[in-house]
Amino acid sequence: MAVKPTTDHSRRWRRSRGAVMVALAVGLVASACSSGSGSTIPIGDPVDGGTLRFATNSGPGACIDPHQSPADVAGFYSRPILDSLVALNHDGTIDPWLATEWTVSPDGLTYSFTLRDDVTFSNGEKFDGNAVKANLDHIVDPATKSQLAANTISTYTSTTVIDPTHVEVTFSEPNSAFLPSLATAYLGMEAPSTLTQGPDALCSKIIGSGPFISEAGYTPNQGIEYTRNDAYNWGPGNADHTGKAHLASISILEIPEDSSRYGALTSNQVDAIASVPPVNISQLEGTPGYTVDTVQAPGGNYNYYPNTQSGVFTDLKVREAVRAGIDWDTIVDKLYFGVFQPAKNTLSPATVGYDKTSESAYVYDEVKANQLLDEAGWASRDGDGYRTKDGKRLTVVHPFLKEYAREQRDTLLEQVQSSAKKLGIDYQIKNVTIDGFYTAIFTNGYDVLDNSWQRASPDALRTLSGSANIAQPPDTFGTNFAKYSNPSVDADLRKALAVTDLTEQSAIYARAQQQIAADAAVFPVYVFNYALGRNTNVQGVKFEPQAFPTFYDAWISR
C-alpha cells in the first residue's frame, strides 16, 4: 500500500463524510456528536492566537512519557508535543504524517517508509531515518520499562536506515496492528538525543516535533503548559489545515473533583473541560453559550477482570455467577444517566471487529447465578448470610485505586459490592496505593481488578487477554489482569496479526471474543464516552480515534 498527502480541503471533506457513512452503515467505528446550544461545525473562519484553558479530571500520574506509561491519558498529554509517522482515521484507514508513503512486504514482516525531509524537533534536531530507529529501539529496550508501547510491537526485530528519508521496520512475526499502533502517541517520535537521558527525566519532560512545546514539562497533580511551535508545517494528512496551530498556547489544569471542574467551566475560569459529570450534562446542554461533545471510545471498555489463576474465580461457575448475578445494566444506567452505556462485551462497540453475537453471554439472571453458586459448592450460609464451603466464606477481594478513581467508579464499586452481598458474596474493597496495586498484581493478591483500555484497534484483545501479557514476578508488568490463558484465543490473536483483510480479521477477532465470553474471563461494566464540555467560542476541537481531543485544528472565536 502506498499513499500520499493532500491539502485539498474539498477532497478531505468527501473522505470524512464517507467515513461517517461507513460508521452509520456498519456501526464499527467511534461515534462523535455534539448536543446543546452549540455545534461541532466551526462558526466563521479560524482565528489565530489565544490560550485554550482546559481542565481535565486526571493526569498520567508520575509520567507523561507514552513510551513508558500505560495510562491512556498519557497519550492525551503527549499528543500536542509528539508527531507520529502516520495518522489513523475513525474508519481504520491510514493517512500520511511524518511518513509520506509506505509499503508492506507480502509476508507482512517488513514495513518500508518514505519520510518527510523538512521536519525538525523543537530542540533543533533533524527528524530522519535515524530518529525513527532511535525511537523504536528505545521503546523495546528493557531499560525503558515500557508498559504499553513495547507490547504493541512485541515482535519488533529492527529498523534499518536505508538513507535519511527511507527506513525498513522488520518484525519476526506479522503485525497487522502496527500501522494503527504507529499512529498513536505511544509510538510517537521523540527527539533522539533526549532518549539517552533515562526514564525518570522523560517522565517529566518530552521533546518532539509537534505543533506545541512544553518548556517546563509536566507537574504531577497540577497540569502542563504548552506554547505554539511557530516553525510547525508538517501536520497529519487528516487535519483541516496546514502550517502552525491556530492557538498560541494551551493551559491544562488537573481538577479531579467533578463539581469543581464543572464550576470552573460555567464560571468561565476555563474554556473547556474533560469528563462533564453525567448528572450535569443535560444542564450544560441547556445553558446558552455551552455545548457538550461526546465520543464513544474504542478498545477495552471499563471492565472488571476476575483472577482466573488464583482464588475463587478459578472456578468457571463462580465467574459465570458473578457475571449473571449482578445487574450491571441497572447500576450503570442509574449512576450515569445514560451518558455511559452498559457494556455487553469485552470490547467497545466502537472497535472495528466488535462481535455483537457475544452480547448474549452478558445477561442479568439472578436465579441462574444462585443456581451456579449452589452447583459450585457454595450452598451453605453463615450467620451473616454469606455463602460458605468447607467452613470458608465466599470472599472476593478487589484492590482499588480510589485516589485515581474517575467517573464515580468508587460509587459504582460500592453498588457492585452491595449487589454481590445479595448473592451471598463477601465482596471486599481494598483501597490501595500504586505500590499496593502492583504488589497485588505480582503476588496474586486479588480476585478482581478493574481497568479501561482505550485503543483504536481490536488488537486491544491481545493486550487485555493474551497469555503473554500476564504479569511475571517480580517486576514484569502485565495488562492481562484476569491472568487468562486459553491456547485457542492466543492462536486466534496471533492469526489476526497476520491478516490484513478487515473482513477476515474481524471474523477471527469475533471468534476470540466469543471464547472469552464462554470462559467468563471478563465482567463488562460500561462503554466509556469522552464527554467534553466547552464554551461555544472554542471551535475546531477534533477527536482522534482513541477518543481523546486534539487541539492542532482548534481555535477560539472572539
Short mmCIF file of N, CA, C and O in Angstrom, two decimals, residues 238-345:
data_model
loop_
_atom_site.label_atom_id
_atom_site.label_comp_id
_atom_site.label_asym_id
_atom_site.label_seq_id
_atom_site.Cartn_x
_atom_site.Cartn_y
_atom_site.Cartn_z
N ASN A 238 -4.87 14.09 7.79
CA ASN A 238 -6.31 14.22 8.03
C ASN A 238 -6.67 15.48 8.80
O ASN A 238 -7.79 15.62 9.28
N ALA A 239 -5.72 16.41 8.93
CA ALA A 239 -6.00 17.68 9.61
C ALA A 239 -6.79 18.60 8.69
O ALA A 239 -6.84 18.41 7.47
N ASP A 240 -7.39 19.63 9.26
CA ASP A 240 -8.20 20.58 8.49
C ASP A 240 -7.40 21.77 7.98
O ASP A 240 -7.97 22.61 7.28
N HIS A 241 -6.15 21.87 8.38
CA HIS A 241 -5.34 22.97 7.87
C HIS A 241 -3.88 22.54 7.84
O HIS A 241 -3.53 21.46 8.33
N THR A 242 -3.04 23.36 7.26
CA THR A 242 -1.60 23.12 7.25
C THR A 242 -0.91 24.27 7.97
O THR A 242 -1.52 25.31 8.26
N GLY A 243 0.37 24.09 8.28
CA GLY A 243 1.12 25.14 8.95
C GLY A 243 0.99 25.05 10.46
O GLY A 243 0.59 24.04 11.02
N LYS A 244 1.31 26.15 11.13
CA LYS A 244 1.30 26.16 12.58
C LYS A 244 -0.12 26.06 13.13
O LYS A 244 -1.11 26.30 12.42
N ALA A 245 -0.22 25.72 14.41
CA ALA A 245 -1.52 25.63 15.07
C ALA A 245 -2.17 27.00 15.16
O ALA A 245 -1.49 28.04 15.12
N HIS A 246 -3.48 27.04 15.27
CA HIS A 246 -4.19 28.31 15.43
C HIS A 246 -3.97 28.89 16.82
O HIS A 246 -3.73 30.10 16.98
N LEU A 247 -4.05 28.05 17.85
CA LEU A 247 -3.89 28.51 19.22
C LEU A 247 -2.44 28.91 19.50
O LEU A 247 -1.50 28.24 19.06
N ALA A 248 -2.27 29.99 20.27
CA ALA A 248 -0.92 30.40 20.67
C ALA A 248 -0.42 29.56 21.84
O ALA A 248 0.79 29.35 21.99
N SER A 249 -1.34 29.08 22.65
CA SER A 249 -0.93 28.29 23.82
C SER A 249 -2.12 27.49 24.36
O SER A 249 -3.29 27.79 24.05
N ILE A 250 -1.79 26.50 25.16
CA ILE A 250 -2.79 25.68 25.84
C ILE A 250 -2.37 25.55 27.29
O ILE A 250 -1.19 25.30 27.58
N SER A 251 -3.30 25.70 28.19
CA SER A 251 -3.04 25.52 29.61
C SER A 251 -3.96 24.42 30.13
O SER A 251 -5.18 24.57 30.10
N ILE A 252 -3.36 23.32 30.56
CA ILE A 252 -4.16 22.20 31.09
C ILE A 252 -4.00 22.12 32.59
O ILE A 252 -2.88 22.06 33.11
N LEU A 253 -5.11 22.16 33.27
CA LEU A 253 -5.15 22.13 34.73
C LEU A 253 -5.89 20.88 35.18
O LEU A 253 -6.95 20.56 34.65
N GLU A 254 -5.34 20.18 36.16
CA GLU A 254 -5.99 18.99 36.68
C GLU A 254 -6.94 19.37 37.83
O GLU A 254 -6.51 19.92 38.84
N ILE A 255 -8.21 19.08 37.64
CA ILE A 255 -9.23 19.31 38.68
C ILE A 255 -10.02 18.02 38.82
O ILE A 255 -11.02 17.80 38.14
N PRO A 256 -9.59 17.12 39.69
CA PRO A 256 -10.25 15.80 39.77
C PRO A 256 -11.68 15.85 40.32
O PRO A 256 -12.48 14.98 39.99
N GLU A 257 -11.99 16.84 41.15
CA GLU A 257 -13.32 16.88 41.76
C GLU A 257 -14.35 17.37 40.73
O GLU A 257 -14.21 18.46 40.17
N ASP A 258 -15.37 16.56 40.48
CA ASP A 258 -16.31 16.83 39.39
C ASP A 258 -16.98 18.19 39.50
O ASP A 258 -17.05 18.95 38.53
N SER A 259 -17.52 18.51 40.67
CA SER A 259 -18.26 19.76 40.81
C SER A 259 -17.35 20.97 40.65
O SER A 259 -17.76 21.99 40.08
N SER A 260 -16.12 20.86 41.10
CA SER A 260 -15.18 21.97 40.96
C SER A 260 -14.80 22.18 39.49
O SER A 260 -14.70 23.32 39.02
N ARG A 261 -14.61 21.07 38.79
CA ARG A 261 -14.25 21.19 37.37
C ARG A 261 -15.42 21.77 36.57
O ARG A 261 -15.23 22.65 35.72
N TYR A 262 -16.61 21.31 36.87
CA TYR A 262 -17.79 21.83 36.19
C TYR A 262 -18.00 23.31 36.52
O TYR A 262 -18.31 24.12 35.64
N GLY A 263 -17.80 23.66 37.77
CA GLY A 263 -17.93 25.06 38.17
C GLY A 263 -16.91 25.95 37.51
O GLY A 263 -17.19 27.11 37.18
N ALA A 264 -15.71 25.42 37.28
CA ALA A 264 -14.67 26.21 36.61
C ALA A 264 -15.08 26.55 35.18
O ALA A 264 -14.78 27.64 34.68
N LEU A 265 -15.81 25.63 34.54
CA LEU A 265 -16.29 25.90 33.18
C LEU A 265 -17.41 26.92 33.18
O LEU A 265 -17.38 27.91 32.44
N THR A 266 -18.41 26.71 34.00
CA THR A 266 -19.59 27.58 33.97
C THR A 266 -19.30 28.97 34.52
O THR A 266 -20.08 29.90 34.26
N SER A 267 -18.21 29.12 35.27
CA SER A 267 -17.83 30.45 35.77
C SER A 267 -16.75 31.08 34.90
O SER A 267 -16.19 32.11 35.26
N ASN A 268 -16.47 30.45 33.74
CA ASN A 268 -15.52 30.97 32.76
C ASN A 268 -14.08 31.05 33.28
O ASN A 268 -13.28 31.83 32.78
N GLN A 269 -13.77 30.23 34.27
CA GLN A 269 -12.37 30.14 34.68
C GLN A 269 -11.58 29.31 33.69
O GLN A 269 -10.37 29.46 33.57
N VAL A 270 -12.25 28.39 33.01
CA VAL A 270 -11.64 27.63 31.93
C VAL A 270 -12.59 27.65 30.74
O VAL A 270 -13.77 27.98 30.87
N ASP A 271 -12.06 27.27 29.58
CA ASP A 271 -12.85 27.31 28.35
C ASP A 271 -13.49 25.97 28.01
O ASP A 271 -14.48 25.91 27.27
N ALA A 272 -12.91 24.90 28.53
CA ALA A 272 -13.41 23.56 28.22
C ALA A 272 -12.95 22.60 29.31
O ALA A 272 -11.95 22.85 29.98
N ILE A 273 -13.71 21.51 29.48
CA ILE A 273 -13.34 20.52 30.49
C ILE A 273 -13.51 19.11 29.93
O ILE A 273 -14.34 18.86 29.05
N ALA A 274 -12.72 18.20 30.46
CA ALA A 274 -12.89 16.78 30.19
C ALA A 274 -13.92 16.21 31.16
O ALA A 274 -14.10 16.72 32.26
N SER A 275 -14.58 15.15 30.73
CA SER A 275 -15.47 14.37 31.60
C SER A 275 -16.49 15.24 32.33
O SER A 275 -16.47 15.38 33.56
N VAL A 276 -17.40 15.84 31.56
CA VAL A 276 -18.51 16.54 32.19
C VAL A 276 -19.24 15.54 33.08
O VAL A 276 -19.58 14.44 32.64
N PRO A 277 -19.49 15.86 34.35
CA PRO A 277 -20.20 14.91 35.21
C PRO A 277 -21.55 14.53 34.58
O PRO A 277 -22.30 15.41 34.15
N PRO A 278 -21.85 13.25 34.50
CA PRO A 278 -23.11 12.82 33.86
C PRO A 278 -24.34 13.55 34.39
O PRO A 278 -25.25 13.87 33.63
N VAL A 279 -24.37 13.82 35.70
CA VAL A 279 -25.53 14.47 36.29
C VAL A 279 -25.70 15.89 35.78
O VAL A 279 -26.80 16.46 35.86
N ASN A 280 -24.62 16.49 35.22
CA ASN A 280 -24.67 17.88 34.77
C ASN A 280 -24.80 18.04 33.27
O ASN A 280 -24.90 19.17 32.78
N ILE A 281 -24.78 16.96 32.52
CA ILE A 281 -24.74 17.09 31.06
C ILE A 281 -25.99 17.76 30.51
O ILE A 281 -25.90 18.70 29.71
N SER A 282 -27.16 17.33 30.91
CA SER A 282 -28.39 17.95 30.38
C SER A 282 -28.47 19.42 30.77
O SER A 282 -28.93 20.26 29.99
N GLN A 283 -27.98 19.76 31.97
CA GLN A 283 -27.98 21.15 32.41
C GLN A 283 -27.07 21.99 31.54
O GLN A 283 -27.44 23.10 31.11
N LEU A 284 -25.89 21.47 31.23
CA LEU A 284 -24.94 22.22 30.41
C LEU A 284 -25.47 22.36 28.98
O LEU A 284 -25.31 23.41 28.35
N GLU A 285 -26.10 21.30 28.48
CA GLU A 285 -26.66 21.35 27.13
C GLU A 285 -27.73 22.45 27.01
O GLU A 285 -27.91 23.03 25.94
N GLY A 286 -28.41 22.72 28.08
CA GLY A 286 -29.46 23.73 28.04
C GLY A 286 -29.00 25.13 28.42
O GLY A 286 -29.82 26.05 28.49
N THR A 287 -27.71 25.28 28.67
CA THR A 287 -27.17 26.59 29.05
C THR A 287 -26.65 27.32 27.83
O THR A 287 -25.73 26.82 27.16
N PRO A 288 -27.19 28.49 27.49
CA PRO A 288 -26.70 29.23 26.32
C PRO A 288 -25.20 29.49 26.42
O PRO A 288 -24.67 29.84 27.47
N GLY A 289 -24.52 29.28 25.29
CA GLY A 289 -23.09 29.54 25.23
C GLY A 289 -22.23 28.34 25.54
O GLY A 289 -20.99 28.44 25.54
N TYR A 290 -22.85 27.18 25.81
CA TYR A 290 -22.09 25.98 26.12
C TYR A 290 -22.60 24.79 25.31
O TYR A 290 -23.76 24.79 24.86
N THR A 291 -21.78 23.80 25.15
CA THR A 291 -22.18 22.59 24.45
C THR A 291 -21.36 21.42 24.98
O THR A 291 -20.35 21.60 25.68
N VAL A 292 -21.81 20.23 24.64
CA VAL A 292 -21.12 19.00 25.05
C VAL A 292 -20.85 18.16 23.80
O VAL A 292 -21.76 17.91 23.01
N ASP A 293 -19.62 17.74 23.62
CA ASP A 293 -19.25 16.82 22.56
C ASP A 293 -18.96 15.46 23.18
O ASP A 293 -18.19 15.38 24.14
N THR A 294 -19.58 14.41 22.66
CA THR A 294 -19.33 13.09 23.19
C THR A 294 -18.80 12.17 22.10
O THR A 294 -19.25 12.23 20.95
N VAL A 295 -17.86 11.35 22.48
CA VAL A 295 -17.25 10.40 21.55
C VAL A 295 -17.13 9.05 22.25
O VAL A 295 -16.60 8.97 23.36
N GLN A 296 -17.61 8.01 21.61
CA GLN A 296 -17.50 6.67 22.18
C GLN A 296 -16.10 6.12 21.90
O GLN A 296 -15.62 6.13 20.78
N ALA A 297 -15.47 5.65 22.95
CA ALA A 297 -14.08 5.19 22.84
C ALA A 297 -14.02 3.75 22.37
O ALA A 297 -14.82 2.92 22.80
N PRO A 298 -13.05 3.42 21.51
CA PRO A 298 -12.84 2.03 21.11
C PRO A 298 -11.89 1.31 22.07
O PRO A 298 -11.37 1.91 23.00
N GLY A 299 -11.68 0.03 21.84
CA GLY A 299 -10.78 -0.76 22.67
C GLY A 299 -11.53 -1.42 23.82
O GLY A 299 -12.71 -1.74 23.72
N GLY A 300 -10.82 -1.62 24.92
CA GLY A 300 -11.45 -2.23 26.08
C GLY A 300 -12.40 -1.27 26.76
O GLY A 300 -12.11 -0.08 26.90
N ASN A 301 -13.56 -1.76 27.18
CA ASN A 301 -14.48 -0.95 27.98
C ASN A 301 -13.88 -0.74 29.37
O ASN A 301 -12.78 -1.21 29.67
N TYR A 302 -14.62 -0.06 30.23
CA TYR A 302 -14.30 -0.14 31.66
C TYR A 302 -14.85 -1.48 32.11
O TYR A 302 -16.07 -1.69 32.17
N ASN A 303 -13.95 -2.41 32.41
CA ASN A 303 -14.29 -3.79 32.73
C ASN A 303 -13.71 -4.20 34.07
O ASN A 303 -12.71 -3.64 34.52
N TYR A 304 -14.32 -5.21 34.68
CA TYR A 304 -13.74 -5.90 35.83
C TYR A 304 -13.14 -7.22 35.31
O TYR A 304 -13.77 -7.92 34.50
N TYR A 305 -11.97 -7.55 35.81
CA TYR A 305 -11.28 -8.75 35.37
C TYR A 305 -11.09 -9.71 36.54
O TYR A 305 -10.33 -9.43 37.47
N PRO A 306 -11.79 -10.86 36.51
CA PRO A 306 -11.64 -11.84 37.59
C PRO A 306 -10.34 -12.62 37.43
O PRO A 306 -9.96 -13.00 36.32
N ASN A 307 -9.66 -12.86 38.53
CA ASN A 307 -8.39 -13.59 38.52
C ASN A 307 -8.68 -15.08 38.29
O ASN A 307 -9.12 -15.79 39.19
N THR A 308 -8.42 -15.54 37.08
CA THR A 308 -8.71 -16.92 36.73
C THR A 308 -7.59 -17.88 37.15
O THR A 308 -7.74 -19.09 37.00
N GLN A 309 -6.52 -17.34 37.69
CA GLN A 309 -5.35 -18.15 38.03
C GLN A 309 -5.29 -18.52 39.50
O GLN A 309 -4.64 -19.50 39.89
N SER A 310 -5.94 -17.72 40.33
CA SER A 310 -5.84 -17.94 41.78
C SER A 310 -7.12 -17.47 42.46
O SER A 310 -7.72 -16.48 42.07
N GLY A 311 -7.54 -18.20 43.51
CA GLY A 311 -8.70 -17.78 44.29
C GLY A 311 -10.01 -18.33 43.78
O GLY A 311 -10.07 -19.27 42.97
N VAL A 312 -11.09 -17.73 44.24
CA VAL A 312 -12.43 -18.27 43.97
C VAL A 312 -12.79 -18.25 42.49
O VAL A 312 -13.61 -19.07 42.04
N PHE A 313 -12.20 -17.35 41.73
CA PHE A 313 -12.57 -17.23 40.32
C PHE A 313 -11.83 -18.21 39.41
O PHE A 313 -11.96 -18.13 38.18
N THR A 314 -11.06 -19.12 39.98
CA THR A 314 -10.55 -20.22 39.17
C THR A 314 -11.69 -21.15 38.75
O THR A 314 -11.55 -21.93 37.80
N ASP A 315 -12.81 -21.05 39.45
CA ASP A 315 -14.00 -21.86 39.15
C ASP A 315 -14.87 -21.10 38.14
O ASP A 315 -15.39 -20.01 38.43
N LEU A 316 -15.05 -21.69 36.97
CA LEU A 316 -15.85 -21.05 35.92
C LEU A 316 -17.26 -20.77 36.39
O LEU A 316 -17.83 -19.71 36.07
N LYS A 317 -17.86 -21.65 37.16
CA LYS A 317 -19.23 -21.44 37.62
C LYS A 317 -19.34 -20.19 38.50
O LYS A 317 -20.34 -19.46 38.44
N VAL A 318 -18.32 -19.93 39.31
CA VAL A 318 -18.35 -18.74 40.17
C VAL A 318 -18.22 -17.48 39.31
O VAL A 318 -18.90 -16.48 39.54
N ARG A 319 -17.36 -17.55 38.30
CA ARG A 319 -17.23 -16.39 37.40
C ARG A 319 -18.55 -16.13 36.67
O ARG A 319 -19.02 -14.99 36.56
N GLU A 320 -19.16 -17.20 36.17
CA GLU A 320 -20.44 -17.05 35.46
C GLU A 320 -21.52 -16.51 36.40
O GLU A 320 -22.36 -15.69 35.99
N ALA A 321 -21.47 -16.93 37.65
CA ALA A 321 -22.48 -16.50 38.61
C ALA A 321 -22.38 -15.00 38.89
O ALA A 321 -23.41 -14.29 38.93
N VAL A 322 -21.17 -14.50 39.09
CA VAL A 322 -21.00 -13.07 39.36
C VAL A 322 -21.36 -12.26 38.12
O VAL A 322 -21.98 -11.20 38.21
N ARG A 323 -20.97 -12.76 36.96
CA ARG A 323 -21.32 -12.06 35.73
C ARG A 323 -22.84 -11.95 35.57
O ARG A 323 -23.36 -10.89 35.20
N ALA A 324 -23.55 -13.04 35.85
CA ALA A 324 -25.01 -13.05 35.66
C ALA A 324 -25.77 -12.47 36.84
O ALA A 324 -26.87 -11.93 36.67
N GLY A 325 -25.20 -12.56 38.05
CA GLY A 325 -25.96 -12.23 39.24
C GLY A 325 -25.92 -10.78 39.67
O GLY A 325 -26.65 -10.38 40.58
N ILE A 326 -25.09 -9.97 39.04
CA ILE A 326 -25.07 -8.54 39.34
C ILE A 326 -25.72 -7.80 38.18
O ILE A 326 -25.39 -8.03 37.01
N ASP A 327 -26.64 -6.93 38.49
CA ASP A 327 -27.39 -6.20 37.46
C ASP A 327 -26.56 -5.00 37.01
O ASP A 327 -26.84 -3.85 37.35
N TRP A 328 -25.53 -5.30 36.24
CA TRP A 328 -24.60 -4.25 35.78
C TRP A 328 -25.32 -3.15 35.03
O TRP A 328 -25.01 -1.96 35.19
N ASP A 329 -26.29 -3.51 34.19
CA ASP A 329 -27.00 -2.52 33.37
C ASP A 329 -27.70 -1.48 34.24
O ASP A 329 -27.59 -0.27 33.98
N THR A 330 -28.41 -1.95 35.24
CA THR A 330 -29.16 -1.01 36.09
C THR A 330 -28.22 -0.12 36.89
O THR A 330 -28.46 1.09 37.03
N ILE A 331 -27.14 -0.68 37.40
CA ILE A 331 -26.16 0.12 38.13
C ILE A 331 -25.61 1.24 37.26
O ILE A 331 -25.54 2.40 37.66
N VAL A 332 -25.24 0.88 36.03
CA VAL A 332 -24.66 1.88 35.11
C VAL A 332 -25.69 2.92 34.71
O VAL A 332 -25.42 4.13 34.72
N ASP A 333 -26.90 2.47 34.36
CA ASP A 333 -27.93 3.41 33.91
C ASP A 333 -28.29 4.43 35.00
O ASP A 333 -28.44 5.63 34.73
N LYS A 334 -28.43 3.95 36.23
CA LYS A 334 -28.83 4.86 37.31
C LYS A 334 -27.71 5.81 37.71
O LYS A 334 -27.96 6.96 38.08
N LEU A 335 -26.48 5.34 37.63
CA LEU A 335 -25.36 6.16 38.07
C LEU A 335 -24.96 7.20 37.04
O LEU A 335 -24.58 8.33 37.38
N TYR A 336 -25.09 6.86 35.76
CA TYR A 336 -24.54 7.72 34.71
C TYR A 336 -25.59 8.38 33.82
O TYR A 336 -25.24 9.03 32.84
N PHE A 337 -26.87 8.21 34.13
CA PHE A 337 -27.94 8.93 33.44
C PHE A 337 -27.90 8.74 31.93
O PHE A 337 -28.22 9.65 31.17
N GLY A 338 -27.45 7.57 31.48
CA GLY A 338 -27.42 7.29 30.05
C GLY A 338 -26.21 7.83 29.32
O GLY A 338 -26.08 7.62 28.10
N VAL A 339 -25.32 8.53 30.01
CA VAL A 339 -24.12 9.07 29.36
C VAL A 339 -23.18 7.94 28.97
O VAL A 339 -22.58 7.95 27.89
N PHE A 340 -23.01 6.97 29.86
CA PHE A 340 -22.23 5.77 29.55
C PHE A 340 -23.19 4.60 29.38
O PHE A 340 -24.07 4.38 30.22
N GLN A 341 -23.02 3.84 28.31
CA GLN A 341 -23.88 2.71 28.05
C GLN A 341 -23.34 1.46 28.76
O GLN A 341 -22.12 1.26 28.83
N PRO A 342 -24.23 0.61 29.28
CA PRO A 342 -23.76 -0.65 29.85
C PRO A 342 -22.99 -1.45 28.80
O PRO A 342 -23.41 -1.54 27.64
N ALA A 343 -21.87 -2.02 29.19
CA ALA A 343 -21.06 -2.79 28.25
C ALA A 343 -21.65 -4.19 28.09
O ALA A 343 -22.13 -4.78 29.05
N LYS A 344 -21.57 -4.71 26.88
CA LYS A 344 -22.13 -6.03 26.56
C LYS A 344 -21.09 -6.97 25.98
O LYS A 344 -21.45 -8.01 25.42
N ASN A 345 -19.85 -6.60 26.07
CA ASN A 345 -18.78 -7.41 25.51
C ASN A 345 -17.47 -6.92 26.10
O ASN A 345 -17.42 -5.84 26.72
#
